[in-house]
mmCIF file of C-alpha atoms in Angstrom:
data_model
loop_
_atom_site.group_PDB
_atom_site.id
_atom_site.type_symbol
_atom_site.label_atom_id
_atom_site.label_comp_id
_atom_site.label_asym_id
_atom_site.label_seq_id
_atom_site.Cartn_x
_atom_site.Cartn_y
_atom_site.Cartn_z
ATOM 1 C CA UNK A 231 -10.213 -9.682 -4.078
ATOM 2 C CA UNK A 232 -11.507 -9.573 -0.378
ATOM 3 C CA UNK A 233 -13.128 -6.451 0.682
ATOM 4 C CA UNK A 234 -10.608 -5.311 3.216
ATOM 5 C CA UNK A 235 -7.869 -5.559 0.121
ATOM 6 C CA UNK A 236 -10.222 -3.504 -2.064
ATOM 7 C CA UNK A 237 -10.873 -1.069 1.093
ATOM 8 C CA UNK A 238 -6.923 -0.491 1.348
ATOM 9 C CA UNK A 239 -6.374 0.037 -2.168
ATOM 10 C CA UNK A 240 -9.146 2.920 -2.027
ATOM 11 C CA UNK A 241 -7.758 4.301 0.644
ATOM 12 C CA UNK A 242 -3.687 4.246 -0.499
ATOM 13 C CA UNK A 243 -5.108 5.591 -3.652
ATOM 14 C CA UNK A 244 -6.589 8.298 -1.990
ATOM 15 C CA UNK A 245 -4.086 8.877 0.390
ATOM 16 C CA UNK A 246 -1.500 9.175 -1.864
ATOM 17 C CA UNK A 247 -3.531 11.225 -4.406
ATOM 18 C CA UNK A 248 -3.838 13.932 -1.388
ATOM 19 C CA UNK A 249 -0.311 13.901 -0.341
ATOM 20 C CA UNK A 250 0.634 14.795 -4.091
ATOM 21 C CA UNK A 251 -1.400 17.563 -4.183
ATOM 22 C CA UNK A 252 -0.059 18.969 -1.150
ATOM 23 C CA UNK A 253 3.382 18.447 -2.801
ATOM 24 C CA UNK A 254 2.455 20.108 -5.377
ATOM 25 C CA UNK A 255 1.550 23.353 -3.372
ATOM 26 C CA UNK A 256 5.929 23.222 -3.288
ATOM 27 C CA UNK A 257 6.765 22.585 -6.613
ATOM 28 C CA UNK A 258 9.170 24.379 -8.469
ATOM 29 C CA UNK A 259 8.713 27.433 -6.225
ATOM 30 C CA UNK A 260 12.550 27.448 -5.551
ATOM 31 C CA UNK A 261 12.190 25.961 -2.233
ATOM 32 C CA UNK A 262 15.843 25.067 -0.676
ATOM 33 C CA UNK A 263 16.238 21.354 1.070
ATOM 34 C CA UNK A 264 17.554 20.693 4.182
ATOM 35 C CA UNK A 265 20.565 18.030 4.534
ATOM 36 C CA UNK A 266 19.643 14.844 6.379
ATOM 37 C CA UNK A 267 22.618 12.968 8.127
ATOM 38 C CA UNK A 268 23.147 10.751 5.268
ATOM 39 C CA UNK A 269 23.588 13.922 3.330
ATOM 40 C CA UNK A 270 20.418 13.276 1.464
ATOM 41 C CA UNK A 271 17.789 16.117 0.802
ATOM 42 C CA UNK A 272 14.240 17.281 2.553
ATOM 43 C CA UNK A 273 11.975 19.765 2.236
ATOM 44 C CA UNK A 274 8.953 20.737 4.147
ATOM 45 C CA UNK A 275 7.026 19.042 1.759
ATOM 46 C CA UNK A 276 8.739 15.504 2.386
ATOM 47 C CA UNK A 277 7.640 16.279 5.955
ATOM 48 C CA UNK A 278 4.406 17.963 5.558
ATOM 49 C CA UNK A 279 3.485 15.011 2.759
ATOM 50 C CA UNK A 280 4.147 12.351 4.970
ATOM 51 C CA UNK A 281 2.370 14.025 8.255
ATOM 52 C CA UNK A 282 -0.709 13.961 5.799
ATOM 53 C CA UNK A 283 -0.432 10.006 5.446
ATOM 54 C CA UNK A 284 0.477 8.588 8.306
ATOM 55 C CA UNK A 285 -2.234 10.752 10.057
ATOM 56 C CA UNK A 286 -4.685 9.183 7.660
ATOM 57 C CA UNK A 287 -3.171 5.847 8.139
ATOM 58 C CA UNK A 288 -3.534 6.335 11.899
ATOM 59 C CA UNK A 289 -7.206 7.586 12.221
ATOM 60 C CA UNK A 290 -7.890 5.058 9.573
ATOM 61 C CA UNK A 291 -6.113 1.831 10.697
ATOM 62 C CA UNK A 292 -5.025 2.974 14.356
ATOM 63 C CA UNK A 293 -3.321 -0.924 14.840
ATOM 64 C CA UNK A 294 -1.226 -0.847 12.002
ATOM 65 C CA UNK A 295 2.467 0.027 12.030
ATOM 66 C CA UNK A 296 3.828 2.498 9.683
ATOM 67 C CA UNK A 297 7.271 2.992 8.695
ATOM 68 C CA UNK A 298 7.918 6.003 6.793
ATOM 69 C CA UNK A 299 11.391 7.576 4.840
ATOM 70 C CA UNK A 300 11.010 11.026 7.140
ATOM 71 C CA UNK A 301 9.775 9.843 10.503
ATOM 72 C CA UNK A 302 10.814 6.352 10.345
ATOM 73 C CA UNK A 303 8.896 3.569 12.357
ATOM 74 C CA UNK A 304 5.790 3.043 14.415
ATOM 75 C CA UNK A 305 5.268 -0.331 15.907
ATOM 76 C CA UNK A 306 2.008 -1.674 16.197
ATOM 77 C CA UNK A 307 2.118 -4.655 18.473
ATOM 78 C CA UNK A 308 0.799 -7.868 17.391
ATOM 79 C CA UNK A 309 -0.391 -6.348 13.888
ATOM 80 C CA UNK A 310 0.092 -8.402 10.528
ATOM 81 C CA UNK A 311 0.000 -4.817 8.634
ATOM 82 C CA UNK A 312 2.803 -2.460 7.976
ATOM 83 C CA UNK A 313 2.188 0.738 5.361
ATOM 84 C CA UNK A 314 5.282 1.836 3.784
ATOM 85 C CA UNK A 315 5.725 5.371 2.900
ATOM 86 C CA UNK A 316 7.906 7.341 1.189
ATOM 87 C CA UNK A 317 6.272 11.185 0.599
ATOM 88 C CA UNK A 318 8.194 12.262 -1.956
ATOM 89 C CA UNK A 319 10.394 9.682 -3.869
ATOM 90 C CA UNK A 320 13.082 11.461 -6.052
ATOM 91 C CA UNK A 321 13.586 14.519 -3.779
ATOM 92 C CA UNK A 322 16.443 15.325 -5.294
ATOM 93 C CA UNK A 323 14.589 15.648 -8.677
ATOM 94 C CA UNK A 324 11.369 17.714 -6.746
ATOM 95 C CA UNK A 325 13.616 20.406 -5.330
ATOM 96 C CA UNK A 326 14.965 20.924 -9.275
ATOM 97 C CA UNK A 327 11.909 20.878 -10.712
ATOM 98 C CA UNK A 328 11.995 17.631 -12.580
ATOM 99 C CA UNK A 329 8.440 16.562 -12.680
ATOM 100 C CA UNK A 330 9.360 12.481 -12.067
ATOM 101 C CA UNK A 331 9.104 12.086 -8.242
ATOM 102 C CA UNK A 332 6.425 10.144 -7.198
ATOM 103 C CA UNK A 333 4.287 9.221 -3.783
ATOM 104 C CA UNK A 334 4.359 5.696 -2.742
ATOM 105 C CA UNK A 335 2.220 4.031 -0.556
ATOM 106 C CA UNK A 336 2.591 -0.446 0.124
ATOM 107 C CA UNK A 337 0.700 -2.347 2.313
ATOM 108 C CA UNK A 338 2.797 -5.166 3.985
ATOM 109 C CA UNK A 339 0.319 -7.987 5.478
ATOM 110 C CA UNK A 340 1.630 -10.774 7.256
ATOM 111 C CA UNK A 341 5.178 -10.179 5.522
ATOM 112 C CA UNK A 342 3.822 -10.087 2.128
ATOM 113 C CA UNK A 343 3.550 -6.649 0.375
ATOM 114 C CA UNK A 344 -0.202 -6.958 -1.232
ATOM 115 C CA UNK A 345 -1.427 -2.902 -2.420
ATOM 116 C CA UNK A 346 1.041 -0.826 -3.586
ATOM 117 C CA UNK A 347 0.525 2.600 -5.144
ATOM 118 C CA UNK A 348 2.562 5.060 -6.505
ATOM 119 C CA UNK A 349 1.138 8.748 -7.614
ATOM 120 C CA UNK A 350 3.120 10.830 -9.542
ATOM 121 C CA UNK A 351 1.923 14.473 -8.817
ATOM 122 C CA UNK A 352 3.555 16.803 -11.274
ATOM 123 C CA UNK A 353 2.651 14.082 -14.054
ATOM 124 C CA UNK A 354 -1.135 13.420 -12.871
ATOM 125 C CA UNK A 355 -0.307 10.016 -13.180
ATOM 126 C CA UNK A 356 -1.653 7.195 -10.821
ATOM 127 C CA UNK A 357 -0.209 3.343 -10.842
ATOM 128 C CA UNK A 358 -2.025 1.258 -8.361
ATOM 129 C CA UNK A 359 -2.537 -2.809 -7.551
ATOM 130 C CA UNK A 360 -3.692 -5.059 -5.114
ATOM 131 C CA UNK A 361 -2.390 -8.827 -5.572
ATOM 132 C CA UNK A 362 -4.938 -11.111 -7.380
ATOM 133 C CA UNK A 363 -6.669 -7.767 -8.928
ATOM 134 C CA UNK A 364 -4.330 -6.381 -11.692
ATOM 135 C CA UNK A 365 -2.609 -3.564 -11.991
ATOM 136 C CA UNK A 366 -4.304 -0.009 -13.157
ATOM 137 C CA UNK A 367 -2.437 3.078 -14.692
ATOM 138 C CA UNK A 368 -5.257 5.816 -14.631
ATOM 139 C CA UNK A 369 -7.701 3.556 -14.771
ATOM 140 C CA UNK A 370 -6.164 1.175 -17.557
ATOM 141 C CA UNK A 371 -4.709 -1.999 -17.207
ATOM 142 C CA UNK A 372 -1.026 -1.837 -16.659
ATOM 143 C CA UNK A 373 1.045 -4.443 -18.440
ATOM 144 C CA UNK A 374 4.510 -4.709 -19.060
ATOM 145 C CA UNK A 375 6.657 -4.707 -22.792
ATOM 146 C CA UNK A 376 6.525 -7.656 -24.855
ATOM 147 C CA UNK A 377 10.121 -7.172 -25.784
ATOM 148 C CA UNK A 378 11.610 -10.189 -25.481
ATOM 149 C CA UNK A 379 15.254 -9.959 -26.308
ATOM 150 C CA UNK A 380 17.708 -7.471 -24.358
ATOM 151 C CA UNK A 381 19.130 -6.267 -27.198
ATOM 152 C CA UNK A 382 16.159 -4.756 -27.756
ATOM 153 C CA UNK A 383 15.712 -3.796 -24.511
ATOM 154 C CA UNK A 384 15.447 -0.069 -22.837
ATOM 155 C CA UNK A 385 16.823 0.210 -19.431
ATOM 156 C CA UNK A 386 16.941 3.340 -17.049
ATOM 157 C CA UNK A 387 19.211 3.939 -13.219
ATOM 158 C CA UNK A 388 18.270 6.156 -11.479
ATOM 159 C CA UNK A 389 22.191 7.561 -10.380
ATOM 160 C CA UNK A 390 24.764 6.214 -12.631
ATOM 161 C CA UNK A 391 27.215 6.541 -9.956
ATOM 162 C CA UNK A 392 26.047 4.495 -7.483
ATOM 163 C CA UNK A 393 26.946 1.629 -9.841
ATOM 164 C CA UNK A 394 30.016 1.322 -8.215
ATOM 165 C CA UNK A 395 28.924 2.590 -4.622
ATOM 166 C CA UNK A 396 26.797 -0.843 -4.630
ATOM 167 C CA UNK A 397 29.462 -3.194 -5.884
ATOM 168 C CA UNK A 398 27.432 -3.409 -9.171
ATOM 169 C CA UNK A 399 29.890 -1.917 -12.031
ATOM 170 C CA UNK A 400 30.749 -4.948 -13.568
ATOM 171 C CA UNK A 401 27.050 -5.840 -14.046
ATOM 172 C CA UNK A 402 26.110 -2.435 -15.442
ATOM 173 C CA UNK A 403 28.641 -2.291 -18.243
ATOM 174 C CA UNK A 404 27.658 -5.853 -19.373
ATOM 175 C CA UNK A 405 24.225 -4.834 -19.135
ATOM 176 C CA UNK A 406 24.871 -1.533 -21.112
ATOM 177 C CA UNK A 407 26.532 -3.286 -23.542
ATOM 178 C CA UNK A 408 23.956 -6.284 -24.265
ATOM 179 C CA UNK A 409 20.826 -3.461 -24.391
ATOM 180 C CA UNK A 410 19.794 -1.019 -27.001
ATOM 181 C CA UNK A 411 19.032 2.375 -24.975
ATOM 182 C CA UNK A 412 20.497 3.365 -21.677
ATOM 183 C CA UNK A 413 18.397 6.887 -20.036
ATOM 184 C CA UNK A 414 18.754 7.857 -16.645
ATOM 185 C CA UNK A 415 15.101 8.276 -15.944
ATOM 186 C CA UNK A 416 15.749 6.716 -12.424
ATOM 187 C CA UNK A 417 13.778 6.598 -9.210
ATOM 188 C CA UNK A 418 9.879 5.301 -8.891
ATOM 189 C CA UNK A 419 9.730 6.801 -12.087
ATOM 190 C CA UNK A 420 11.775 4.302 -13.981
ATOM 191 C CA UNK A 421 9.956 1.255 -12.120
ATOM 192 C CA UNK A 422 6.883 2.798 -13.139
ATOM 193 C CA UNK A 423 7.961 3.018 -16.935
ATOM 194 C CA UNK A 424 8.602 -0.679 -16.241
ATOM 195 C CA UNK A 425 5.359 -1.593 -14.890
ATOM 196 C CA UNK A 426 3.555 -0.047 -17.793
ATOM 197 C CA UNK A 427 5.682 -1.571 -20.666
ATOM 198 C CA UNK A 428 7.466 1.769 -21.616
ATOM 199 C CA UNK A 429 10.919 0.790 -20.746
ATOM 200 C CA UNK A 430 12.170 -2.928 -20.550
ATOM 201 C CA UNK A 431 14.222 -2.853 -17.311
ATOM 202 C CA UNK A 432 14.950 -0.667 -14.381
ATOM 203 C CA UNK A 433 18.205 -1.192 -11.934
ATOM 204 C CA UNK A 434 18.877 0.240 -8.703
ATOM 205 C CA UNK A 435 22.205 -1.449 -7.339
ATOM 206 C CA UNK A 436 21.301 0.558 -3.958
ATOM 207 C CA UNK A 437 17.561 0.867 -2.543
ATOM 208 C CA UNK A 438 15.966 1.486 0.556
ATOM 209 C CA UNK A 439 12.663 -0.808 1.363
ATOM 210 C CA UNK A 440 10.255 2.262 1.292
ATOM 211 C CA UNK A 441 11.739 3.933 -2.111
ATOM 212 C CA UNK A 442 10.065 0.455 -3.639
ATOM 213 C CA UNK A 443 7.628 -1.120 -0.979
ATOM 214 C CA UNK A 444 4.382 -0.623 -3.518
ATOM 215 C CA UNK A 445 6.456 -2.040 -6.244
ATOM 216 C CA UNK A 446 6.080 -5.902 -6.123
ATOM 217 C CA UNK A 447 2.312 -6.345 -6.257
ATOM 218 C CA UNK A 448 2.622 -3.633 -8.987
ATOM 219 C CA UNK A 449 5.120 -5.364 -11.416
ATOM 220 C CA UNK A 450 3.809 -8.774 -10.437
ATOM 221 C CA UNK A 451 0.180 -7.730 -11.681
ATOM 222 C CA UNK A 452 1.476 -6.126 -14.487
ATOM 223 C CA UNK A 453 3.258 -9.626 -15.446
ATOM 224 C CA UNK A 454 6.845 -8.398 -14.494
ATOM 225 C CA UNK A 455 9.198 -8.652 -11.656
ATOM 226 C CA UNK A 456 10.456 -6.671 -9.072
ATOM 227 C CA UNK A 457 13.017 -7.773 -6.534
ATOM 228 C CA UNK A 458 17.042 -8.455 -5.911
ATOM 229 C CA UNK A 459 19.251 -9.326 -8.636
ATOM 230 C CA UNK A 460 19.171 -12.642 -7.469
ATOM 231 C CA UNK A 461 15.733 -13.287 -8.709
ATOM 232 C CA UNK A 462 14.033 -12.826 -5.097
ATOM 233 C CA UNK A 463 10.988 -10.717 -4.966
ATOM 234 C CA UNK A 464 11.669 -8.305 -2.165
ATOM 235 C CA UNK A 465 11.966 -4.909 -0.501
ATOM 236 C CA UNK A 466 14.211 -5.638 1.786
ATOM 237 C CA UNK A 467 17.867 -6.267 -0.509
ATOM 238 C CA UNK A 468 19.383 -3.001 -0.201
ATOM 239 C CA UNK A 469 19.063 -3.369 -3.724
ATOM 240 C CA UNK A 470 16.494 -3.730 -6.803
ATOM 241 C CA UNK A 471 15.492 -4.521 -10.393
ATOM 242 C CA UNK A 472 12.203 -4.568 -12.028
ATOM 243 C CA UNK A 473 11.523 -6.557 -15.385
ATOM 244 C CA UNK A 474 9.367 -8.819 -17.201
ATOM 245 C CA UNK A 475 9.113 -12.495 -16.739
ATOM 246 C CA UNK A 476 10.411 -13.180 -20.307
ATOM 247 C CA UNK A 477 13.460 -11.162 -20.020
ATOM 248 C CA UNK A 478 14.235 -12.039 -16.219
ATOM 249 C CA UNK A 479 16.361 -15.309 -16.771
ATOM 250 C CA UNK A 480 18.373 -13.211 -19.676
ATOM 251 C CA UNK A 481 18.555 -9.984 -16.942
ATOM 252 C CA UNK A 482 20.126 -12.760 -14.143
ATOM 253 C CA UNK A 483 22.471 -14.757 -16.604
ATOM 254 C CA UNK A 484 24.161 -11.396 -16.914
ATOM 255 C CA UNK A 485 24.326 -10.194 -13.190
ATOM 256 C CA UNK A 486 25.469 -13.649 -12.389
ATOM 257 C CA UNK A 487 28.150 -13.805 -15.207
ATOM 258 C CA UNK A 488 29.692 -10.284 -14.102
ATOM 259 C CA UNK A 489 30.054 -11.672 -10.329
ATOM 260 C CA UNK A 490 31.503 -14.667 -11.330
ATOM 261 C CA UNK A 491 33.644 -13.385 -14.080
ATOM 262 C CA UNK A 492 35.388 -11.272 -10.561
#
């Protein structure tokens, strides 16, 4: 890995380790959420989280743009970095006291996401990878399930409703019907469970690029995949899966069956 790659993964690990704890200073203290125009929730510690990052980020790596869930984009003219941040991921779960949300910090160079990490506060629990250099869960390697049939297979959602919001029914009930266990632990979390080999597969039909921008160098290093359901790796879909290689082609026979079965 070149040193600059190593040097952001440090710091995204840091960074994101010090926005959880501040986080955590919130948690389960019966805090109320605001309502965001998209009727989504926030707390002072969405805001106060990211404040902490993209301050960092800033003093840091003053030419780099930042785009963020709470405070949305800074340009960075002529710069071939972009961090990706999302404070709190699973605010909805944070504000009941559901210990699964997560911190996640990528690192976008030249188009490419190459560091992601993605802290998990409540949980202690750190997943972190740079491309070319693996992927570590508290310090192990991270690698993903050797399952290789669906049937098999565990898979998680992180809102069973918005199945049909995205378009995506028909593909979830062939997919619930060709796996063996079907539990909602949905957001980061579930790509994280992914990532490490817990769970087999992880779907979100709807997905915004910085709810999953440290995911592709994590489930690529971990030997897995993490992109559209068309077998793309990207943020940028409006949607998302994460899976291993082996089970992939399986995963994309039976998205591409449902939509042509319409």
């Amino acid at each position: 890995m070149p040193k600059s790659l190593q040097s952001y993964l440090d710091f995204a690990t840091e960074t994101a380790y010090l926005a959880g704890r501040l986080t955590l200073g919130y948690f389960q203290t019966g805090m109320q959420p605001e309502r965001k125009e998209d009727m989504t929730p926030v707390t002072v510690a969405d805001r106060q989280a990211e404040e902490l990052i993209r301050s960092r980020i800033e003093k840091k790596y003053p030419r780099h743009a930042i785009v963020g869930e709470e405070y949305g984009l800074k340009e960075a003219e002529g710069s071939h970095h972009r961090w990706l941040v999302d404070p709190i991921d699973g605010t909805k779960s944070f504000v009941r006291g559901v210990p699964l949300y997560a911190v996640l910090i990528g690192l976008e160079i030249e188009g490419a996401i190459e560091v992601g990490v993605a802290y998990f506060p409540a949980l202690d629990g750190m997943l972190a990878a740079a491309t070319g250099e693996g992927c570590w869960w508290n310090g192990r390697r991270a690698h993903v399930s050797t399952i290789s049939n669906l049937a098999e297979a565990t898979v998680s959602f992180s809102d069973a409703g918005v199945f049909e919001e995205g378009d995506r029914a028909e593909e979830w009930r062939r997919i619930k019907r060709a796996t063996y266990f079907r539990p909602g632990w949905g957001d980061a979390y579930g790509h994280s469970l992914v990532a490490t080999g817990r769970i087999e597969l992880m779907l979100d039909p709807i997905m915004n690029p910085w709810d999953c921008g440290p995911f592709p160098p994590i489930l690529s290093e971990a030997g897995g995949y993490f992109g559209d359901w068309q077998g793309k790796s990207t943020i940028y879909a409006n949607e998302a899966l994460s899976t291993s290689q082996v089970l992939l082609p399986e995963v994309l026979a039976l998205i591409r069956s449902a939509r042509e079965g319409r």
